[in-house]
CSV table of C-alpha atoms in Angstrom, one decimal:
chain,number,residue,atom,x,y,z
O,1,MET,CA,0.2,0.0,-0.1
O,2,MET,CA,2.9,2.6,1.1
O,3,GLN,CA,5.1,1.5,-1.7
O,4,PRO,CA,3.6,3.4,-4.1
O,5,ILE,CA,3.8,6.3,-2.3
O,6,VAL,CA,7.6,5.6,-1.5
O,7,ASP,CA,8.3,5.0,-5.0
O,8,SER,CA,6.7,8.7,-5.6
O,9,LEU,CA,8.4,10.4,-3.4
O,10,ALA,CA,11.8,8.8,-4.5
O,11,VAL,CA,11.4,10.4,-7.7
O,12,TRP,CA,9.4,13.3,-7.4
O,13,THR,CA,10.9,15.0,-4.2
O,14,LEU,CA,14.5,16.2,-5.4
O,15,PRO,CA,13.3,17.2,-8.7
O,16,ALA,CA,10.2,19.4,-7.6
O,17,ILE,CA,12.2,21.1,-5.0
O,18,ALA,CA,15.5,21.4,-7.1
O,19,ALA,CA,13.4,23.3,-9.4
O,20,VAL,CA,12.0,25.9,-7.7
O,21,LEU,CA,15.4,26.2,-5.6
O,22,LEU,CA,17.2,26.6,-9.0
O,23,HIS,CA,14.6,29.4,-10.1
O,24,ASP,CA,15.3,31.1,-7.4
O,25,ALA,CA,19.1,30.9,-7.5
O,26,ALA,CA,19.3,32.1,-11.2
O,27,GLN,CA,16.9,35.2,-10.1
O,28,ARG,CA,19.5,35.9,-7.2
O,29,LEU,CA,22.4,35.6,-9.3
O,30,VAL,CA,21.8,37.9,-11.7
O,31,ALA,CA,20.4,40.0,-9.2
O,32,SER,CA,24.1,40.3,-7.6
O,33,TRP,CA,25.2,40.9,-11.2
O,34,LEU,CA,23.3,44.4,-11.4
O,35,PRO,CA,24.2,47.3,-9.6
O,36,ALA,CA,23.1,47.4,-6.2
O,37,GLU,CA,20.9,50.1,-4.7
O,38,ALA,CA,22.6,52.6,-2.9
O,39,ASP,CA,20.4,52.3,0.4
O,40,ALA,CA,19.6,48.5,0.4
O,41,PRO,CA,19.8,46.7,3.9
O,42,GLU,CA,22.5,44.4,4.5
O,43,PRO,CA,21.4,41.0,4.0
O,44,MET,CA,20.7,39.0,7.6
O,45,PRO,CA,23.6,37.0,9.0
O,46,SER,CA,23.2,33.1,8.2
O,47,ARG,CA,24.9,30.0,8.8
O,48,LEU,CA,22.8,28.5,6.1
O,49,PRO,CA,24.3,28.0,2.5
O,50,ARG,CA,23.1,30.5,0.3
O,51,PHE,CA,20.4,28.3,-1.5
O,52,LEU,CA,18.9,26.9,1.5
O,53,ARG,CA,17.9,30.4,2.9
O,54,ALA,CA,15.5,30.8,0.0
O,55,VAL,CA,13.4,27.6,1.2
O,56,ASP,CA,10.1,28.4,2.4
O,57,PRO,CA,8.5,25.4,4.4
O,58,VAL,CA,5.0,25.8,2.4
O,59,GLY,CA,6.0,27.0,-1.0
O,60,THR,CA,9.6,25.1,-1.8
O,61,VAL,CA,8.6,21.7,-0.1
O,62,ILE,CA,5.2,21.2,0.6
O,63,VAL,CA,3.3,22.2,-2.0
O,64,PRO,CA,5.4,21.3,-5.2
O,65,ILE,CA,5.8,17.6,-3.6
O,66,ALA,CA,1.9,17.4,-3.0
O,67,LEU,CA,1.4,18.7,-6.3
O,68,ALA,CA,3.5,16.2,-8.0
O,69,LEU,CA,2.0,13.3,-6.3
O,70,SER,CA,-1.3,14.2,-7.1
O,71,GLY,CA,-0.1,14.2,-10.5
O,72,ALA,CA,-0.9,17.8,-10.7
O,73,PRO,CA,1.7,20.2,-12.6
O,74,VAL,CA,4.2,21.2,-10.6
O,75,PHE,CA,5.1,25.1,-8.9
O,76,GLY,CA,6.3,26.7,-6.0
O,77,TRP,CA,7.7,29.9,-4.9
O,78,PRO,CA,11.1,30.0,-2.5
O,79,ARG,CA,11.1,32.7,0.6
O,80,HIS,CA,10.1,36.3,-0.2
O,81,ARG,CA,13.5,38.4,-0.7
O,82,PRO,CA,12.6,41.3,-3.1
O,83,PHE,CA,15.2,42.2,-5.1
O,84,ALA,CA,14.7,46.0,-5.1
O,85,LEU,CA,13.0,48.4,-2.8
O,86,GLY,CA,13.2,51.5,-4.2
O,87,GLU,CA,11.1,53.3,-7.2
O,88,ASP,CA,13.8,54.5,-9.1
O,89,ALA,CA,15.0,53.5,-12.3
O,90,LEU,CA,17.7,51.4,-10.7
O,91,ALA,CA,15.5,49.5,-8.8
O,92,ARG,CA,12.8,48.8,-11.8
O,93,ARG,CA,15.5,47.7,-13.5
O,94,ARG,CA,16.4,45.0,-10.9
O,95,ARG,CA,12.9,43.7,-10.8
O,96,LEU,CA,12.4,43.3,-14.5
O,97,ILE,CA,16.0,41.5,-15.1
O,98,SER,CA,15.4,39.2,-12.5
O,99,ALA,CA,12.4,38.4,-12.8
O,100,LEU,CA,12.7,37.5,-16.5
O,101,ALA,CA,15.8,35.3,-15.4
O,102,GLY,CA,13.2,32.7,-14.1
O,103,PRO,CA,11.8,31.1,-16.5
O,104,VAL,CA,15.3,31.5,-18.8
O,105,ALA,CA,16.6,29.3,-16.2
O,106,SER,CA,14.2,27.1,-15.6
O,107,PHE,CA,14.0,26.4,-19.6
O,108,ALA,CA,17.7,26.1,-19.6
O,109,ALA,CA,17.8,23.7,-16.4
O,110,ALA,CA,14.8,21.7,-18.4
O,111,LEU,CA,17.3,21.6,-21.3
O,112,VAL,CA,20.4,20.6,-19.8
O,113,ALA,CA,18.2,17.6,-17.7
O,114,ALA,CA,17.0,16.5,-21.0
O,115,MET,CA,20.8,16.2,-22.6
O,116,ALA,CA,21.7,14.1,-19.2
O,117,LEU,CA,18.9,11.7,-19.9
O,118,GLY,CA,19.7,11.5,-23.4
O,119,ALA,CA,23.3,10.5,-22.5
O,120,VAL,CA,22.1,8.0,-19.6
O,121,VAL,CA,19.6,6.4,-22.1
O,122,ALA,CA,22.2,6.2,-24.8
O,123,ALA,CA,24.8,4.4,-22.3
O,124,SER,CA,21.6,2.1,-21.5
O,125,ASP,CA,21.3,0.8,-25.4
O,126,GLY,CA,18.7,3.5,-25.9
O,127,THR,CA,16.5,1.8,-23.3
O,128,MET,CA,15.1,3.4,-20.1
O,129,SER,CA,15.7,1.4,-17.1
O,130,GLU,CA,12.3,-0.1,-15.5
O,131,ARG,CA,13.4,-1.0,-11.7
O,132,GLY,CA,16.9,-0.2,-9.8
O,133,MET,CA,19.3,2.4,-9.5
O,134,GLY,CA,18.8,3.1,-13.3
O,135,TRP,CA,14.9,3.3,-12.9
O,136,LEU,CA,15.9,6.3,-10.0
O,137,VAL,CA,18.2,8.5,-12.3
O,138,THR,CA,16.3,8.4,-15.3
O,139,SER,CA,13.0,8.9,-13.2
O,140,ASN,CA,14.4,11.8,-11.5
O,141,LEU,CA,15.9,13.6,-14.7
O,142,PHE,CA,12.5,12.9,-16.6
O,143,ASN,CA,10.7,14.7,-13.5
O,144,PHE,CA,13.3,17.6,-13.4
O,145,ILE,CA,12.6,18.1,-17.2
O,146,LEU,CA,8.6,18.2,-16.3
O,147,ALA,CA,9.0,20.3,-13.1
O,148,ASN,CA,10.9,22.7,-14.8
O,149,ALA,CA,8.6,22.9,-18.0
O,150,CYS,CA,5.8,23.3,-15.4
O,151,MET,CA,7.9,26.6,-13.8
O,152,THR,CA,8.4,27.7,-16.8
O,153,SER,CA,4.8,27.8,-17.8
O,154,PHE,CA,3.3,29.1,-14.8
O,155,HIS,CA,5.9,31.9,-14.6
O,156,LEU,CA,5.0,33.4,-18.1
O,157,LEU,CA,1.5,34.2,-16.7
O,158,PRO,CA,1.8,38.0,-16.9
O,159,VAL,CA,0.2,38.7,-13.5
O,160,PRO,CA,2.3,38.7,-10.0
O,161,PRO,CA,3.2,36.9,-8.5
O,162,PHE,CA,4.5,35.0,-11.4
O,163,ASP,CA,7.9,36.6,-13.1
O,164,MET,CA,6.3,37.8,-16.4
O,165,GLY,CA,3.9,39.4,-14.4
O,166,ARG,CA,6.5,40.9,-12.0
O,167,ALA,CA,8.3,42.0,-15.1
O,168,LEU,CA,5.3,43.7,-16.2
O,169,SER,CA,4.8,45.3,-12.8
O,170,ALA,CA,8.4,46.9,-13.2
O,171,LEU,CA,7.4,48.7,-16.1
O,172,LEU,CA,4.5,50.1,-14.9
O,173,PRO,CA,3.6,53.2,-12.5
O,174,VAL,CA,2.8,52.4,-8.8
O,175,PRO,CA,-1.2,52.7,-9.1
O,176,ALA,CA,-1.1,50.3,-12.1
O,177,ARG,CA,1.2,48.1,-10.8
O,178,GLN,CA,-1.3,47.8,-7.4
O,179,ARG,CA,-4.0,47.0,-10.0
O,180,LEU,CA,-2.0,44.6,-11.4
O,181,ARG,CA,-1.1,43.0,-8.0
O,182,LEU,CA,-4.6,42.9,-7.3
O,183,ALA,CA,-5.6,40.7,-10.8
O,184,GLY,CA,-2.4,38.4,-10.0
O,185,ARG,CA,-4.3,37.2,-6.5
O,186,LEU,CA,-7.1,36.3,-8.3
O,187,VAL,CA,-5.1,34.7,-10.9
O,188,VAL,CA,-3.4,32.5,-8.2
O,189,LEU,CA,-6.8,31.7,-6.5
O,190,ALA,CA,-8.2,30.3,-9.6
O,191,VAL,CA,-4.9,28.6,-10.5
O,192,ILE,CA,-5.0,26.8,-6.7
O,193,ALA,CA,-8.7,26.2,-7.5
O,194,THR,CA,-8.3,24.4,-11.2
O,195,VAL,CA,-5.0,22.7,-10.2
O,196,VAL,CA,-5.7,21.6,-6.4
O,197,ALA,CA,-9.0,22.1,-4.9
O,198,ILE,CA,-10.9,21.0,-8.4
O,199,PRO,CA,-9.1,17.7,-8.7
O,200,LEU,CA,-9.2,17.0,-5.0
O,201,LEU,CA,-13.0,17.2,-5.1
O,202,ASP,CA,-13.4,15.5,-8.3
O,203,PRO,CA,-10.6,13.3,-9.5
O,204,HIS,CA,-11.5,12.9,-12.8
O,205,ALA,CA,-11.8,16.4,-13.1
O,206,ARG,CA,-8.4,17.7,-14.8
O,207,VAL,CA,-9.4,21.0,-15.7
O,208,GLY,CA,-6.0,22.3,-14.5
O,209,GLU,CA,-4.1,20.0,-17.0
O,210,TRP,CA,-6.2,21.4,-19.7
O,211,ILE,CA,-5.3,24.7,-19.2
O,212,ALA,CA,-1.4,24.2,-18.6
O,213,ALA,CA,-0.7,20.6,-20.0
O,214,PRO,CA,-0.5,22.6,-23.6
O,215,MET,CA,2.8,24.8,-22.6
O,216,ILE,CA,3.9,22.2,-20.5
O,217,ASN,CA,3.9,19.1,-23.2
O,218,ALA,CA,5.4,21.5,-25.9
O,219,ILE,CA,8.3,22.1,-23.6
O,220,THR,CA,8.9,18.8,-22.6
O,221,ARG,CA,8.6,17.6,-25.8
O,222,PHE,CA,11.0,20.3,-27.7
O,223,VAL,CA,13.7,19.5,-24.9
O,224,LEU,CA,13.4,16.0,-25.5
O,225,GLY,CA,13.3,16.2,-29.3
O,226,LEU,CA,16.7,17.9,-29.3
O,227,VAL,CA,18.1,14.3,-27.8
O,228,ASN,CA,15.9,12.4,-29.8
O,229,LEU,CA,13.8,10.8,-27.2
O,230,THR,CA,9.6,11.3,-27.1
O,231,VAL,CA,7.2,11.3,-24.6
């Protein structure tokens, strides 16, 4: 009874969490390359590695794993740490560029994982193992591709808190930005309803998949097609 759950955790825990943390790490890296705000506060001292400081117990761990185990599209979020605090041109540029870095990094991660999966499959005489360590490796790589395809797709939605919405809000005046954030809250509620709540009430209702699947499948097929793999 427990074995399917254990198997799912073994092949989804690392890919789901890694996809969220890599997305955030790429944005932080890009932000570190940009000129810093003159009055930016010093970060709080911490003994944790930098990538672990981004972990939000709910958004980085519980939500992505729960979505993955339920068969829903995977998305999540890191601990909130703003890229800029001001409203001047530098602060807006930091928000814009760092936000755009997220979907680019997730797509690149899916591409790299596809290349790694292609290499593993080629080393296994063109077949994917169905048990043992080979199955564990190929399943984790494939699910990492899926997780990053999901992160890319969701963060292309043009409303905050998704990246494309944050990039758009960086170009808007404050009143318009506040209205966009309000619209973003409604969209997030709609995403949660279609991806999580409705399938829980009716397992046969896959509204979230109908909405998210086309983009996720397109990204997955594209990166796998580059290494002559199909799904």
